[in-house]
Amino acid sequence: MSQPAFNGGLGTQRAVDLQGRPPQGRVSTRTRRIDLEMKIAALQKDYADLHTEIFEAAQVHRRLCASRLVHYGDFEIATEIFAVRHLPGDFYTVNTVSSGVILALGDICGKGLAAGMWTTHLVGLVAARSTVSSEPESIVAGVNRDICLMASASVVPLASLFVARLDPITGKLEYCSAGHPPALLLRANGDLELLSDGGLLLGVLPGAPYVRGCVELGAGDVVLAYSDGVLESLNKAEEEFGYARLEAQLRRARADSADAVLFSVLGAVQDFAATHPLVDDITLAIVHRARC
């Protein structure tokens, strides 16, 4: 073979090889795209799994809390909780004991998953202490000691707690508030009382003293217990709903059922906030004694 023919054949072979092999840059780009799509798919699956687990955790929280509407003799108790995120840091429980009904409304400082996980533990502490003593101040003091003991070994958030013992027969309500916003008692005659007896937030001092308050609920009386998320709800002007609006709405919401009062107050808070997002979890609990 002559030199020109040899060179020509070699050139043809190289051309064939180059045509049969995709450019290096195109291979690299396609590989990176496939790898990226796989990573995105994995992230989407993880997000879906996490969303499912959070939803299931919220259902557990709901089951730990009291039913939305319960009745004990002349008394109707209505509650509702709205979470600023998926899992609330508030809780409300109702437990029957030999001496009456134990009501507890708690608020973990903070929001989101961490606060929601602590509520489960706090609900358990309240239930355990309620089996030892039904006196509100004893329950609160015991829960406070338990939390302070835990704080020595781990980081435990502060919490507020309102515990009350209701005698459905006599209408006697004994309560203790651990740093919680004072519950409102609106009498049938229009008089308003603050239920503020108690002591410090939970988790501050192991030996913190707590005192008991006592009132007697008559026919038509209403007790409104709530978390601070109600007071801190903001409108577009960044104004807080506040105590004055809460009291005014409670007076306007005079009704013959706890459920009606609950929705009246909730509606007022939602109308006030309008499109402004929640800044904290919201919990409302209404205790109403029917009129004779």
Short mmCIF file of C-alpha atoms in Angstrom, two decimals, residues 6-277:
data_model
loop_
_atom_site.label_atom_id
_atom_site.label_comp_id
_atom_site.label_asym_id
_atom_site.label_seq_id
_atom_site.Cartn_x
_atom_site.Cartn_y
_atom_site.Cartn_z
CA PHE A 6 -2.32 4.27 4.12
CA ASN A 7 -2.87 7.77 5.43
CA GLY A 8 -6.28 7.93 3.81
CA GLY A 9 -7.40 4.64 5.38
CA LEU A 10 -6.23 5.77 8.82
CA GLY A 11 -8.17 9.01 8.47
CA THR A 12 -11.34 7.12 7.55
CA GLN A 13 -10.99 4.82 10.58
CA ARG A 14 -10.60 7.81 12.93
CA ALA A 15 -13.70 9.42 11.46
CA VAL A 16 -15.72 6.26 12.04
CA ASP A 17 -14.50 6.00 15.65
CA LEU A 18 -15.35 9.62 16.37
CA GLN A 19 -18.84 9.26 14.88
CA GLY A 20 -19.58 6.17 17.01
CA ARG A 21 -18.45 7.77 20.32
CA PRO A 22 -20.58 10.55 21.95
CA PRO A 23 -18.71 13.68 22.90
CA GLN A 24 -17.16 13.56 26.37
CA GLY A 25 -18.94 16.71 27.51
CA ARG A 26 -22.36 15.33 26.56
CA VAL A 27 -21.77 12.12 28.58
CA SER A 28 -20.73 14.10 31.63
CA THR A 29 -23.78 16.39 31.46
CA ARG A 30 -26.20 13.51 31.03
CA THR A 31 -24.63 11.63 33.94
CA ARG A 32 -24.87 14.66 36.20
CA ARG A 33 -28.51 15.18 35.22
CA ILE A 34 -29.42 11.59 36.05
CA ASP A 35 -27.59 11.81 39.36
CA LEU A 36 -29.39 15.05 40.21
CA GLU A 37 -32.78 13.59 39.33
CA MET A 38 -32.10 10.61 41.61
CA LYS A 39 -31.13 12.90 44.47
CA ILE A 40 -34.25 15.02 43.97
CA ALA A 41 -36.42 11.91 43.96
CA ALA A 42 -34.79 10.74 47.21
CA LEU A 43 -35.34 14.12 48.84
CA GLN A 44 -38.98 14.15 47.74
CA LYS A 45 -39.49 10.70 49.28
CA ASP A 46 -37.82 11.80 52.54
CA TYR A 47 -40.04 14.88 52.64
CA ALA A 48 -43.16 12.80 52.04
CA ASP A 49 -42.14 10.34 54.78
CA LEU A 50 -41.43 13.21 57.18
CA HIS A 51 -44.77 14.84 56.40
CA THR A 52 -46.54 11.54 57.09
CA GLU A 53 -44.71 11.07 60.39
CA ILE A 54 -45.53 14.63 61.51
CA PHE A 55 -49.18 14.07 60.60
CA GLU A 56 -49.20 10.85 62.65
CA ALA A 57 -47.54 12.67 65.57
CA ALA A 58 -50.25 15.35 65.40
CA GLN A 59 -52.91 12.62 65.57
CA VAL A 60 -51.23 11.17 68.67
CA HIS A 61 -51.25 14.64 70.22
CA ARG A 62 -54.95 14.98 69.42
CA ARG A 63 -55.73 11.65 71.09
CA LEU A 64 -53.75 12.66 74.19
CA CYS A 65 -55.85 15.80 74.55
CA ALA A 66 -59.45 15.94 75.71
CA SER A 67 -62.36 15.47 73.36
CA ARG A 68 -63.48 18.75 71.85
CA LEU A 69 -66.77 18.69 73.75
CA VAL A 70 -67.57 16.87 77.00
CA HIS A 71 -70.38 17.05 79.56
CA TYR A 72 -70.41 16.51 83.32
CA GLY A 73 -73.80 17.04 84.90
CA ASP A 74 -74.78 20.68 84.41
CA PHE A 75 -71.35 21.50 82.96
CA GLU A 76 -70.26 21.61 79.34
CA ILE A 77 -66.54 21.87 78.46
CA ALA A 78 -65.48 22.84 74.94
CA THR A 79 -61.87 23.09 73.73
CA GLU A 80 -59.92 23.78 70.57
CA ILE A 81 -56.23 23.92 69.68
CA PHE A 82 -54.67 25.54 66.60
CA ALA A 83 -50.98 24.90 65.90
CA VAL A 84 -48.78 27.58 64.38
CA ARG A 85 -46.83 24.73 62.82
CA HIS A 86 -47.64 21.07 62.29
CA LEU A 87 -47.38 19.98 65.94
CA PRO A 88 -48.65 22.22 68.77
CA GLY A 89 -46.77 22.98 71.96
CA ASP A 90 -50.11 23.46 73.80
CA PHE A 91 -52.30 20.77 75.31
CA TYR A 92 -55.56 20.42 77.18
CA THR A 93 -56.65 17.34 79.13
CA VAL A 94 -59.70 16.32 81.14
CA ASN A 95 -59.48 13.38 83.55
CA THR A 96 -62.13 12.03 85.91
CA VAL A 97 -61.06 11.26 89.50
CA SER A 98 -63.01 10.24 92.59
CA SER A 99 -63.23 13.84 93.83
CA GLY A 100 -64.30 15.39 90.53
CA VAL A 101 -62.80 16.33 87.17
CA ILE A 102 -59.19 17.43 86.66
CA LEU A 103 -58.70 20.00 83.91
CA ALA A 104 -55.21 20.92 82.71
CA LEU A 105 -54.08 23.42 80.08
CA GLY A 106 -50.36 23.65 79.38
CA ASP A 107 -48.12 25.66 77.10
CA ILE A 108 -44.51 24.71 76.32
CA CYS A 109 -42.27 27.70 75.61
CA GLY A 110 -41.36 27.49 71.93
CA LYS A 111 -43.01 26.15 68.79
CA GLY A 112 -42.74 23.30 66.34
CA LEU A 113 -41.54 19.73 66.72
CA ALA A 114 -39.42 20.25 69.84
CA ALA A 115 -42.27 21.85 71.79
CA GLY A 116 -44.70 19.26 70.46
CA MET A 117 -42.52 16.40 71.69
CA TRP A 118 -42.31 17.93 75.17
CA THR A 119 -46.09 18.26 75.43
CA THR A 120 -46.41 14.48 75.28
CA HIS A 121 -44.13 14.16 78.28
CA LEU A 122 -45.87 16.94 80.21
CA VAL A 123 -49.27 15.35 79.62
CA GLY A 124 -47.88 12.14 81.10
CA LEU A 125 -46.49 13.96 84.16
CA VAL A 126 -49.83 15.66 84.83
CA ALA A 127 -51.69 12.35 84.53
CA ALA A 128 -49.22 10.59 86.83
CA ARG A 129 -49.40 13.32 89.48
CA SER A 130 -53.19 13.35 89.28
CA THR A 131 -53.26 9.73 90.42
CA VAL A 132 -51.24 10.64 93.53
CA SER A 133 -53.25 13.72 94.53
CA SER A 134 -56.20 15.56 93.05
CA GLU A 135 -55.32 18.86 94.72
CA PRO A 136 -54.34 21.31 91.95
CA GLU A 137 -51.41 22.88 93.83
CA SER A 138 -50.00 19.41 94.64
CA ILE A 139 -50.26 18.34 91.00
CA VAL A 140 -48.50 21.50 89.81
CA ALA A 141 -45.77 21.31 92.48
CA GLY A 142 -45.12 17.65 91.66
CA VAL A 143 -44.90 18.28 87.92
CA ASN A 144 -42.56 21.21 88.59
CA ARG A 145 -40.22 19.01 90.66
CA ASP A 146 -40.21 16.34 87.96
CA ILE A 147 -39.32 18.87 85.28
CA CYS A 148 -36.58 20.45 87.38
CA LEU A 149 -35.04 17.01 88.00
CA MET A 150 -35.00 16.39 84.27
CA ALA A 151 -33.43 19.78 83.66
CA SER A 152 -30.34 18.73 85.59
CA ALA A 153 -29.61 16.07 82.97
CA SER A 154 -30.92 17.69 79.78
CA VAL A 155 -32.21 20.90 78.31
CA VAL A 156 -35.86 21.23 79.29
CA PRO A 157 -37.95 24.19 78.12
CA LEU A 158 -39.98 26.27 80.54
CA ALA A 159 -43.72 25.73 80.54
CA SER A 160 -46.85 27.30 81.96
CA LEU A 161 -49.67 25.20 83.36
CA PHE A 162 -53.22 25.79 84.59
CA VAL A 163 -54.74 22.93 86.59
CA ALA A 164 -58.27 22.92 88.03
CA ARG A 165 -60.44 20.45 89.90
CA LEU A 166 -64.15 20.77 89.22
CA ASP A 167 -66.89 19.26 91.34
CA PRO A 168 -69.77 18.91 88.86
CA ILE A 169 -72.31 18.54 91.69
CA THR A 170 -71.50 21.57 93.82
CA GLY A 171 -69.87 23.71 91.11
CA LYS A 172 -66.75 24.21 93.23
CA LEU A 173 -63.65 24.93 91.10
CA GLU A 174 -60.24 24.77 92.73
CA TYR A 175 -57.29 25.78 90.59
CA CYS A 176 -53.57 26.54 90.46
CA SER A 177 -51.78 28.53 87.77
CA ALA A 178 -48.05 28.02 87.17
CA GLY A 179 -47.08 31.18 85.31
CA HIS A 180 -50.09 30.80 83.03
CA PRO A 181 -52.23 33.71 81.78
CA PRO A 182 -55.10 34.12 84.27
CA ALA A 183 -58.31 32.37 83.30
CA LEU A 184 -61.40 34.57 83.10
CA LEU A 185 -64.54 33.86 85.10
CA LEU A 186 -67.58 35.71 83.80
CA ARG A 187 -70.49 35.52 86.19
CA ALA A 188 -74.08 35.33 84.99
CA ASN A 189 -74.62 38.81 86.47
CA GLY A 190 -71.77 40.28 84.39
CA ASP A 191 -69.08 40.39 87.08
CA LEU A 192 -65.62 39.34 85.90
CA GLU A 193 -62.96 37.60 88.02
CA LEU A 194 -59.36 36.64 87.22
CA LEU A 195 -58.20 33.19 88.26
CA SER A 196 -54.53 33.98 88.89
CA ASP A 197 -53.56 32.18 92.13
CA GLY A 198 -50.62 29.81 91.71
CA GLY A 199 -46.90 30.40 91.34
CA LEU A 200 -43.90 30.42 89.01
CA LEU A 201 -43.49 28.87 85.59
CA LEU A 202 -42.63 25.17 85.59
CA GLY A 203 -38.92 24.37 85.54
CA VAL A 204 -37.63 27.50 87.30
CA LEU A 205 -37.16 26.35 90.94
CA PRO A 206 -37.57 22.76 92.22
CA GLY A 207 -39.06 23.92 95.51
CA ALA A 208 -41.20 26.74 94.16
CA PRO A 209 -44.34 27.23 96.30
CA TYR A 210 -47.77 27.01 94.67
CA VAL A 211 -51.08 28.08 96.16
CA ARG A 212 -54.64 27.12 95.39
CA GLY A 213 -57.47 29.40 94.36
CA CYS A 214 -61.13 28.51 94.78
CA VAL A 215 -64.38 29.75 93.25
CA GLU A 216 -67.90 28.38 92.99
CA LEU A 217 -69.56 28.34 89.61
CA GLY A 218 -73.25 29.13 89.52
CA ALA A 219 -75.83 28.71 86.79
CA GLY A 220 -74.84 30.65 83.67
CA ASP A 221 -71.23 31.24 84.80
CA VAL A 222 -68.45 30.79 82.23
CA VAL A 223 -64.72 30.13 82.69
CA LEU A 224 -62.37 30.88 79.79
CA ALA A 225 -58.88 29.37 79.98
CA TYR A 226 -56.45 30.07 77.14
CA SER A 227 -52.81 30.05 76.04
CA ASP A 228 -50.85 33.24 75.45
CA GLY A 229 -51.07 32.65 71.71
CA VAL A 230 -54.58 34.10 71.89
CA LEU A 231 -53.35 37.38 73.38
CA GLU A 232 -50.34 37.53 71.03
CA SER A 233 -52.32 37.10 67.81
CA LEU A 234 -51.41 39.96 65.45
CA ASN A 235 -53.29 41.84 62.77
CA LYS A 236 -51.88 43.54 59.67
CA ALA A 237 -50.93 46.59 61.74
CA GLU A 238 -48.88 44.33 64.04
CA GLU A 239 -51.28 45.02 66.93
CA GLU A 240 -51.88 42.24 69.47
CA PHE A 241 -55.35 40.90 70.16
CA GLY A 242 -54.66 41.47 73.82
CA TYR A 243 -56.53 41.03 77.08
CA ALA A 244 -59.01 43.89 76.61
CA ARG A 245 -60.34 42.44 73.32
CA LEU A 246 -60.53 38.97 74.86
CA GLU A 247 -62.60 40.24 77.79
CA ALA A 248 -64.86 42.28 75.51
CA GLN A 249 -65.49 39.32 73.22
CA LEU A 250 -66.23 37.03 76.17
CA ARG A 251 -68.88 39.49 77.31
CA ARG A 252 -70.36 39.69 73.81
CA ALA A 253 -70.36 35.91 73.51
CA ARG A 254 -72.85 35.33 76.29
CA ALA A 255 -74.57 32.13 75.24
CA ASP A 256 -76.23 29.04 76.63
CA SER A 257 -73.44 26.64 75.67
CA ALA A 258 -69.67 26.34 75.98
CA ASP A 259 -69.48 25.46 72.30
CA ALA A 260 -71.15 28.71 71.26
CA VAL A 261 -68.83 30.79 73.45
CA LEU A 262 -65.80 28.92 72.09
CA PHE A 263 -66.64 29.61 68.45
CA SER A 264 -67.54 33.21 69.18
CA VAL A 265 -64.14 33.91 70.76
CA LEU A 266 -62.26 31.90 68.12
CA GLY A 267 -64.07 33.76 65.36
CA ALA A 268 -63.14 37.10 66.91
CA VAL A 269 -59.46 36.15 67.07
CA GLN A 270 -59.46 34.90 63.47
CA ASP A 271 -61.30 37.99 62.19
CA PHE A 272 -58.81 40.20 64.02
CA ALA A 273 -55.77 38.41 62.58
CA ALA A 274 -57.34 38.11 59.10
CA THR A 275 -54.54 37.07 56.73
CA HIS A 276 -51.75 37.59 59.24
CA PRO A 277 -50.18 34.20 60.09
#
